[in-house]
Structures are given as structure tokens and as C-alpha cells.
XYZ file of N, CA and C in Angstrom:
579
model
N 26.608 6.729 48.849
C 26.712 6.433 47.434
C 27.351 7.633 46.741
N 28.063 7.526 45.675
C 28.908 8.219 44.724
C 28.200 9.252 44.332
N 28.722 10.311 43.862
C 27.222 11.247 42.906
C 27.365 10.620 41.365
N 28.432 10.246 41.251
C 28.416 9.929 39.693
C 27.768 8.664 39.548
N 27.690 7.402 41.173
C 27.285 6.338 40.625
C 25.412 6.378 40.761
N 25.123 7.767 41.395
C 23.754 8.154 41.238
C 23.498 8.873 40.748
N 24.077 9.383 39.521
C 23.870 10.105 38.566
C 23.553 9.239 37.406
N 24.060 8.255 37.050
C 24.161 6.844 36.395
C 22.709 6.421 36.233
N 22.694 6.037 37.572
C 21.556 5.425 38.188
C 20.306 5.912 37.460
N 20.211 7.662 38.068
C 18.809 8.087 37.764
C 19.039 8.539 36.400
N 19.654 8.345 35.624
C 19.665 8.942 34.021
C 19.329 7.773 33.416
N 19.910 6.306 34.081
C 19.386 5.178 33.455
C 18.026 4.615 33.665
N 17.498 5.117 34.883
C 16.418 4.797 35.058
C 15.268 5.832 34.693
N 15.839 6.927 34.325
C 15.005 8.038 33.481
C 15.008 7.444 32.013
N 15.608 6.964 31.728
C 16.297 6.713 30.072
C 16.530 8.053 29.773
N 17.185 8.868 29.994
C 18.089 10.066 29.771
C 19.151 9.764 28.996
N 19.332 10.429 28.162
C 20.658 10.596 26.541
C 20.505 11.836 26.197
N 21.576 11.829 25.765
C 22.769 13.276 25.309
C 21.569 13.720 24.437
N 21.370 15.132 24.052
C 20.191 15.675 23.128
C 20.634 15.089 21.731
N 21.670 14.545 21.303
C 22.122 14.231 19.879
C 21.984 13.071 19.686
N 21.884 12.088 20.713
C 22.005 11.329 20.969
C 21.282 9.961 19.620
N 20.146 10.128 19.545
C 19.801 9.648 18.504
C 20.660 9.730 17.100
N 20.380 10.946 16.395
C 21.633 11.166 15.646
C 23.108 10.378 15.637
N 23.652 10.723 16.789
C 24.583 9.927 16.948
C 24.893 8.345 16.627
N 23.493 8.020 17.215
C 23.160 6.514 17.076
C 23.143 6.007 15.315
N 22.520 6.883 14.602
C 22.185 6.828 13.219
C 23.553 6.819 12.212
N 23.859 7.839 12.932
C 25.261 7.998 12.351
C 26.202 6.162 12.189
N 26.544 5.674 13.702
C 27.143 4.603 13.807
C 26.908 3.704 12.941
N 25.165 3.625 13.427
C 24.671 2.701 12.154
C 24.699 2.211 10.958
N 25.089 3.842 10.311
C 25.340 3.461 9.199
C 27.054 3.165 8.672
N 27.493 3.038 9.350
C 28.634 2.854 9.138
C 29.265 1.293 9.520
N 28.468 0.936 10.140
C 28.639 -0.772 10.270
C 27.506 -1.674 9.888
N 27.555 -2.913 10.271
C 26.330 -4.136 9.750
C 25.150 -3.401 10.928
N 25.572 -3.392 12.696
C 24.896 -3.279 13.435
C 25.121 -3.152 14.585
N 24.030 -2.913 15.529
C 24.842 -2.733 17.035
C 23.817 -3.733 17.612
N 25.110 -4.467 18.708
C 24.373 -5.057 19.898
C 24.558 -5.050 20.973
N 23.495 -3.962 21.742
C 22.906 -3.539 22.712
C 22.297 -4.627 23.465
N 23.059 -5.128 25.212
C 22.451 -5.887 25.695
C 22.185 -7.603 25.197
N 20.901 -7.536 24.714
C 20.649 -8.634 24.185
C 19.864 -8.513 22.970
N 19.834 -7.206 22.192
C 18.982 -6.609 21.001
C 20.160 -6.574 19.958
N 19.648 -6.235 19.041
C 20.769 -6.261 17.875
C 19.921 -5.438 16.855
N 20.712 -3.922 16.974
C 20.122 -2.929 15.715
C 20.901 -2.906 14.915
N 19.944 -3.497 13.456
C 20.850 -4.099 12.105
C 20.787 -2.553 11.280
N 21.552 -2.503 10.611
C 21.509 -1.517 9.435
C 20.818 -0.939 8.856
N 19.986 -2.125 8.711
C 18.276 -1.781 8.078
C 18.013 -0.480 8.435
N 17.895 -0.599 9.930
C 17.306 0.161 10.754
C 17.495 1.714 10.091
N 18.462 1.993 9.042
C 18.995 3.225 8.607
C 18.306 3.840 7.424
N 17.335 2.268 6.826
C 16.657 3.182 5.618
C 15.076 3.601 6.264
N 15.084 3.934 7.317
C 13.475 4.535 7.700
C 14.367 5.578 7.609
N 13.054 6.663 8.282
C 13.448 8.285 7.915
C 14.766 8.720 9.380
N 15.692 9.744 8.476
C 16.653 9.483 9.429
C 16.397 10.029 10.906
N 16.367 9.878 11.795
C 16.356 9.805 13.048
C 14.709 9.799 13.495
N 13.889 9.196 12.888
C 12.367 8.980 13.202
C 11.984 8.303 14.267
N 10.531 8.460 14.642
C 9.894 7.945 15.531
C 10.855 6.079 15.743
N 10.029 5.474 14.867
C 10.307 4.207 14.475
C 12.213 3.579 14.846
N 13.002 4.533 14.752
C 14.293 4.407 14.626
C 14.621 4.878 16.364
N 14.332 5.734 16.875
C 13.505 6.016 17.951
C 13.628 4.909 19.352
N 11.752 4.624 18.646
C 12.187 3.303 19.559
C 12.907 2.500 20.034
N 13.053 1.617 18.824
C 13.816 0.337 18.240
C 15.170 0.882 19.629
N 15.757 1.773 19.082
C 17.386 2.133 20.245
C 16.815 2.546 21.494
N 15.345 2.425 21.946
C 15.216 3.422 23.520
C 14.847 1.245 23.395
N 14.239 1.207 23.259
C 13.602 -0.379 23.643
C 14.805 -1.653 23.901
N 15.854 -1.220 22.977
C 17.184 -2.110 22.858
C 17.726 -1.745 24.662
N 17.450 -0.466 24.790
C 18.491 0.113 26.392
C 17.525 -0.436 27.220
N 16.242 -0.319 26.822
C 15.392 -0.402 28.501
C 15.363 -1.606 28.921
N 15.722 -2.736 27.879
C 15.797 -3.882 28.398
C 17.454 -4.037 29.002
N 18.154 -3.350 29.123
C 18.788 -3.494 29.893
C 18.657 -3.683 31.229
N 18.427 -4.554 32.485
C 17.933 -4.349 33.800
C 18.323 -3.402 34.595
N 20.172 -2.901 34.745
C 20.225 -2.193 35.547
C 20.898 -0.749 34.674
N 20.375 0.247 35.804
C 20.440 1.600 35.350
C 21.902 2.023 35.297
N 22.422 1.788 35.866
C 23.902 2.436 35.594
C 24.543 1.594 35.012
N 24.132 0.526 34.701
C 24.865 -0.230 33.365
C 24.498 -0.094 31.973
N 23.118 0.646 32.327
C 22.488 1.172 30.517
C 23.321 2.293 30.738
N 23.333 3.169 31.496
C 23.963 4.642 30.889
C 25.651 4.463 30.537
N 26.259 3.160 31.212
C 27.532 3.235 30.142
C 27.196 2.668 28.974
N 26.053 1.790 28.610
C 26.180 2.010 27.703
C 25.871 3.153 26.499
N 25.248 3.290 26.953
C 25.145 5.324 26.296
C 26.194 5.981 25.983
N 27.051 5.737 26.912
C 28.598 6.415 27.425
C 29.137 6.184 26.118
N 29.150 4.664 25.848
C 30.060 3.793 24.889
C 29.611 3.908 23.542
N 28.043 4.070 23.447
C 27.725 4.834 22.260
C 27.840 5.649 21.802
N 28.222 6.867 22.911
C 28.789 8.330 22.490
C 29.872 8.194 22.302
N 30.755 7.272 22.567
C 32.310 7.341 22.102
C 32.609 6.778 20.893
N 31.557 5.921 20.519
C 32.113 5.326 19.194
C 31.743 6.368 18.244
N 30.407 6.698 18.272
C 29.567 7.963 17.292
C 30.707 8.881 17.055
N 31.807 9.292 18.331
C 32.617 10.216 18.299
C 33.789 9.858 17.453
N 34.352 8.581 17.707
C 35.224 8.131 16.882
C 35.196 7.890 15.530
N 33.499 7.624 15.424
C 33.533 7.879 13.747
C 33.258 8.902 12.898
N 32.903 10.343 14.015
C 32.690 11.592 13.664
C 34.167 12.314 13.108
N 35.416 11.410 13.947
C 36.601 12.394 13.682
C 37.220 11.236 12.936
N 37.092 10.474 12.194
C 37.552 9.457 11.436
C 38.836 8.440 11.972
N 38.436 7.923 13.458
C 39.164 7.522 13.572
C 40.013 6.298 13.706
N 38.813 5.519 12.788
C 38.772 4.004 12.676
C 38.661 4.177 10.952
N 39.513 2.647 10.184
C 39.380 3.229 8.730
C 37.961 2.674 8.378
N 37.123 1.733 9.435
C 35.744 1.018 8.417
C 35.817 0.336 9.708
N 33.824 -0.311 9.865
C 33.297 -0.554 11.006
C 32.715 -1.679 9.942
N 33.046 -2.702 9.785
C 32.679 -3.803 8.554
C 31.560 -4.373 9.400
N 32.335 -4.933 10.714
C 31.112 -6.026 11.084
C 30.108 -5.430 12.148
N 29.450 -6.227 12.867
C 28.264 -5.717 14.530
C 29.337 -5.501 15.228
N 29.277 -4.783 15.837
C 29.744 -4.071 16.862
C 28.595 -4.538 18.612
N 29.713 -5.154 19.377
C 28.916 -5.526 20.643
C 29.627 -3.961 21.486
N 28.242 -3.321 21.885
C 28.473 -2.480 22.754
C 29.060 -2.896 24.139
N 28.640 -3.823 24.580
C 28.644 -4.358 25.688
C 30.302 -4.752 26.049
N 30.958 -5.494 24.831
C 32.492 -6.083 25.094
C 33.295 -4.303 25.166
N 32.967 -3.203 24.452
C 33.768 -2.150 24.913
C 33.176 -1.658 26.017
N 32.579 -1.734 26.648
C 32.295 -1.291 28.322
C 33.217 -2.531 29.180
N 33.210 -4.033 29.168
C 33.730 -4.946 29.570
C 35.492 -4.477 29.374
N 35.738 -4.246 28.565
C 36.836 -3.800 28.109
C 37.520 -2.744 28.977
N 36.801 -1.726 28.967
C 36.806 -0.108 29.685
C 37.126 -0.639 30.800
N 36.232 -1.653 31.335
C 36.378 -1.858 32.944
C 37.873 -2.786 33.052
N 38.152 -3.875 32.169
C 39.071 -4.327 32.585
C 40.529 -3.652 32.150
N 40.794 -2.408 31.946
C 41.680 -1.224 31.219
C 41.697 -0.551 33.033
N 40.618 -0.336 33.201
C 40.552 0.156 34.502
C 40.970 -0.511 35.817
N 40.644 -1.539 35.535
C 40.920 -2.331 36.796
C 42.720 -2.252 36.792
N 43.249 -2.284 35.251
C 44.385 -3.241 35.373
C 44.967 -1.734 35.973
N 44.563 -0.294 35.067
C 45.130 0.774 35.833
C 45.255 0.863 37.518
N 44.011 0.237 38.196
C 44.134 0.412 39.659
C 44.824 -0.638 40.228
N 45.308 -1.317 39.388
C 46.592 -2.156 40.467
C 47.226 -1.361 40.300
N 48.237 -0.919 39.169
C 49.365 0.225 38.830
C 49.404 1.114 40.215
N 48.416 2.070 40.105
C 48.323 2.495 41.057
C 47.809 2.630 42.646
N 47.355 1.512 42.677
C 47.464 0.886 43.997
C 45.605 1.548 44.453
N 44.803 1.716 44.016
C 43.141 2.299 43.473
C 42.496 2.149 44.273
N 41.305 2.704 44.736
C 40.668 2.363 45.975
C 39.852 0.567 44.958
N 40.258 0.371 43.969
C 39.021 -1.051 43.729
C 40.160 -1.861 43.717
N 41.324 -1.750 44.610
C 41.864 -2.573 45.128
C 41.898 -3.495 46.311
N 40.948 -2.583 46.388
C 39.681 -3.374 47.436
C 38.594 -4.515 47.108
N 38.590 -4.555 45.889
C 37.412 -5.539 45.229
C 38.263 -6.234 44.054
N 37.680 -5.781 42.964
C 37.854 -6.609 41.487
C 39.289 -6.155 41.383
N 40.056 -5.225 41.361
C 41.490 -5.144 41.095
C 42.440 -5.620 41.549
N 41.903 -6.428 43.058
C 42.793 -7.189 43.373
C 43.006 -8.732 43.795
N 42.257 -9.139 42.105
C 42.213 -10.545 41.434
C 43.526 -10.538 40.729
N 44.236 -11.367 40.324
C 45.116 -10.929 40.020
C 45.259 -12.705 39.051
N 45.481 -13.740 39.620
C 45.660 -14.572 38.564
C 44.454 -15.143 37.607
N 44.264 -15.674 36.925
C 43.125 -16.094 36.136
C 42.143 -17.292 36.779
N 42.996 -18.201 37.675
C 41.967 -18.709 38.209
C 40.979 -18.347 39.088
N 41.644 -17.297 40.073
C 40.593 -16.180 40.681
C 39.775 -15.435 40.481
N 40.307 -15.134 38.717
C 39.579 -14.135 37.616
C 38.060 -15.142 37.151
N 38.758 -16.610 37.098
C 37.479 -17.198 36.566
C 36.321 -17.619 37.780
N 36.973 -17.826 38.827
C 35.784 -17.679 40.078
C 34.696 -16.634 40.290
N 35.266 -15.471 40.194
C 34.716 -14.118 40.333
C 34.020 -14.184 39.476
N 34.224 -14.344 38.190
C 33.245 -14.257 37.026
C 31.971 -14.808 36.789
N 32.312 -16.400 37.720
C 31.807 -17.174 37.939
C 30.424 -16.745 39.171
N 30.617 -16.022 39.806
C 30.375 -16.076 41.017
C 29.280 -14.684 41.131
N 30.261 -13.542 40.274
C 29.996 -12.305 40.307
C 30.946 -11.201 41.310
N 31.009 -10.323 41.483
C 32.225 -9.183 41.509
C 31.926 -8.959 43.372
N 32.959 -8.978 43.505
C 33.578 -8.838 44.579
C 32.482 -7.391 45.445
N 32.722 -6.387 45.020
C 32.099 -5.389 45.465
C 30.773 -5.457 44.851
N 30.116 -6.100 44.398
C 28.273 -5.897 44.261
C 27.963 -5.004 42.601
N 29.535 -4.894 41.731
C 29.211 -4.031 40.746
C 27.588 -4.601 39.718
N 26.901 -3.926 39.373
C 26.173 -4.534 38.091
C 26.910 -4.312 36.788
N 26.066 -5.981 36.356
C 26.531 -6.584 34.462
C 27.891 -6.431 35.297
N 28.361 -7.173 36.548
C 30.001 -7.526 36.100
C 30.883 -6.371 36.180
N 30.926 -5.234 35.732
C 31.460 -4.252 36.002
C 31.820 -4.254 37.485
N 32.947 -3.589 37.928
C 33.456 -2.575 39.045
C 32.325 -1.720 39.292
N 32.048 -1.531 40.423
C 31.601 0.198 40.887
C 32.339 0.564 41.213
N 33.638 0.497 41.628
C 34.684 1.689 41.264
C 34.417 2.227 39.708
N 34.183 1.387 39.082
C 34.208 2.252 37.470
C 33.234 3.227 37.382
N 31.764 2.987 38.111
C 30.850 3.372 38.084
C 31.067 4.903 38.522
N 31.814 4.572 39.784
C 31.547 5.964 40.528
C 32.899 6.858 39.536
N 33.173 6.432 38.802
C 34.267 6.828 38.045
C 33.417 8.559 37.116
N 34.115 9.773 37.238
C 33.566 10.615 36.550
C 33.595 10.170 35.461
N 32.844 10.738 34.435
C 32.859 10.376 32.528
C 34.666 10.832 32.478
N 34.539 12.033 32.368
C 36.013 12.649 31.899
C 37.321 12.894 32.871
N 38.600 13.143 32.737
C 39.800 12.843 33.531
C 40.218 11.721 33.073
N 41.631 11.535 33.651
C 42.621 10.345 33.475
C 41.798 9.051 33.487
N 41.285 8.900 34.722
C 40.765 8.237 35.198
C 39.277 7.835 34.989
N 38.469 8.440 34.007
C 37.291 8.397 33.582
C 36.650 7.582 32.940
N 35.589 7.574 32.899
C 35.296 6.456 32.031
C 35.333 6.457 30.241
N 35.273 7.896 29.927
C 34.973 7.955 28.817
C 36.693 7.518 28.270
N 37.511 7.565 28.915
C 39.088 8.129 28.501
C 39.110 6.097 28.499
N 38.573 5.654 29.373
C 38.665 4.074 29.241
C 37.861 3.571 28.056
N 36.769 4.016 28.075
C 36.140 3.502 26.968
C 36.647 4.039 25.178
N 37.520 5.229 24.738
C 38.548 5.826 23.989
C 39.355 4.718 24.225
N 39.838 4.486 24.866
C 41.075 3.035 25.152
C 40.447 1.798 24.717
N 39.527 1.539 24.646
C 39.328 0.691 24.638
C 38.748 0.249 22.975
N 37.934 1.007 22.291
C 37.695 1.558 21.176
C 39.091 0.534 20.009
N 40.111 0.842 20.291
C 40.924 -0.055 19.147
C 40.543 -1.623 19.676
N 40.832 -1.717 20.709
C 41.403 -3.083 21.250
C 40.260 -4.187 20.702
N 38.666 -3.617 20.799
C 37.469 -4.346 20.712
C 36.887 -4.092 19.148
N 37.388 -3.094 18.715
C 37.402 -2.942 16.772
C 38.470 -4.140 15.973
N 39.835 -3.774 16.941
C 40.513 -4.654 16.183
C 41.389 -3.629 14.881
N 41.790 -2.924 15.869
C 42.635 -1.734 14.298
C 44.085 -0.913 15.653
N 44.569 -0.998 14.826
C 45.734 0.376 15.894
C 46.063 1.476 15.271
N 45.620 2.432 16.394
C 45.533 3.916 15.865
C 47.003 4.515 15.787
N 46.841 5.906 15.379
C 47.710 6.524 15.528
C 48.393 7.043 16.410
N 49.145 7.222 17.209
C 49.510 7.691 18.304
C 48.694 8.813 18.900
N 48.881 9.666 18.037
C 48.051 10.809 18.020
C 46.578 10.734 18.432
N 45.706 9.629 17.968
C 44.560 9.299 18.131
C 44.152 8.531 19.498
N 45.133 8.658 20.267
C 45.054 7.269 21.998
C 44.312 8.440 22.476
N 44.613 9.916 22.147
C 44.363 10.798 23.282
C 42.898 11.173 23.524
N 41.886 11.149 24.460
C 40.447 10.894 24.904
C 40.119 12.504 24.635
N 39.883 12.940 23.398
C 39.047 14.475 23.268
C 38.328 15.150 24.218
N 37.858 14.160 25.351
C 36.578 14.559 26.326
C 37.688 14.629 27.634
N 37.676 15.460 28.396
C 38.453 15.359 30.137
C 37.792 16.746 30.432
């Protein structure tokens, strides 16, 4: 096994997050209707308790733990730290509606996949080398070729956060496409490697 895709693993199954991490979360919050995490949905509300409190707390550790598998909660963590980031350096003009965490990780992965055909990827071995849509809808159907969890690649998994090839630099990519805005040129480039 990968170190990164057991690094994943035991941070998700620790429920391990960035020390800001909360904060971060608060931050997002208030800047859109809400987030939906999994199958939870943290509304706005959630922003007039005290800022980063017990209560506020929970609510975002309880939204992840029901996530089932561990290295599919910690991207989403991943994906929460990238948006928090994107709205730390202003790089979206307004976050109007909910925000599904889940479609920019889905996203990330299929940014990734399409990169490892390009370059010919070791998950050209599995999910990257689906290639028309009716094959795309079997698999989906069926579940992923290589055993990824939530659908994802474990090629993505074992993917470091930062580099070309990272996850965080996919999930930055992915950030316009699932908002629905186009950045600046200037702004494609992933702050984190």
C-alpha cells in the first residue's frame, strides 16, 4: 500500500484536520448558503453560534464521520482546505449557493484521470482507461475498476497532496469548473506544490 494512500487512511480514521481547520470551515461558511458534506448539509446558520465553538465543532466533525470510508473523508478535508483557501485569496467573486463538497473531489478525480491518459499513468491500468461513455456508465454502474472508495481512483488516492500531479493542484482545477466562474489566468496556478 501507498504511504500517502495510508496516510489518508489513518488521518481519516483518526478524524485528523489541519490545526485551522475549523476556522477555515467557518470562514467558507460564511460566505455561501452551505456545505454538503457526504450526506449532511452545514447551512449558514451554523455561523451565528460563537465563532468556531464547541457546537460548530461538532456539527462539521459529525458531517465527516459519517462519511464510511477514511481516505475518502480526508479528501474531503483536502477539498475543504482548498476552497477556505480560495476564498482566503479572493479568488472566486461570491459563493451564492451550497456548495457540494463531494462533486469537487468527483471532479479532481475525473481532471486526473483525463490527465493519465495524456500521459499514459500508471491508472491506466484501471479507471483511465475507460474511455467512451458507455463504458464510463458501466463502471459507474458497477463501481471502479481498481477497488477505489466513493468511486474515486486510488491512483488519486495514492496521489501526494502537492506537485503537478497532486491532489490538491486537481482539486485548485477543479474549484472553477464545479463553482461555475472562470478565473484569471493567473489564478489556475495551485499555491500549494
Amino acid at each position: 500500500m501507498d504511504r500517502w494512500l495510508r496516510r489518508r487512511r489513518l488521518d481519516g480514521a483518526l478524524n485528523r484536520v489541519p490545526r485551522d481547520f475549523n476556522l477555515r470551515v467557518w470562514s467558507l461558511l460564511e460566505e455561501c448558503q452551505g456545505l454538503v458534506i457526504g450526506e449532511c448539509v452545514l447551512p449558514h446558520s451554523l455561523t451565528e453560534v460563537r465563532r468556531g465553538g464547541v457546537k460548530f465543532w461538532q456539527d462539521v466533525k459529525l458531517a465527516l464521520v459519517k462519511i464510511p470510508q477514511a481516505e475518502y473523508r480526508q479528501l474531503m478535508v483536502e477539498a475543504l482546505m482548498v476552497l477556505s483557501l480560495v476564498i482566503e485569496h479572493d479568488m472566486v467573486p461570491s459563493l451564492d449557493g451550497i456548495i457540494y463538497v463531494e462533486h469537487l473531489v468527483q471532479k479532481a478525480n475525473q481532471l486526473f484521470l483525463e490527465d493519465q491518459r495524456k500521459v499514459k499513468g500508471a491508472a491506466m491500468q484501471c479507471c483511465a482507461k475507460i474511455k467512451d461513455s458507455k463504458e464510463q456508465q458501466q463502471a459507474a454502474a458497477s463501481g471502479l475498476l481498481c477497488g477505489g472508495a466513493a468511486k474515486i481512483c486510488q491512483h488519486f488516492y495514492v496521489s501526494a497532496p502537492g506537485g503537478r500531479y497532486g491532489t490538491m493542484t486537481y482539486l485548485f482545477r477543479a474549484v472553477p469548473l464545479v463553482l461555475n466562474y472562470v478565473p484569471k489566468p493567473v489564478e489556475m496556478e495551485c499555491p500549494i506544490s
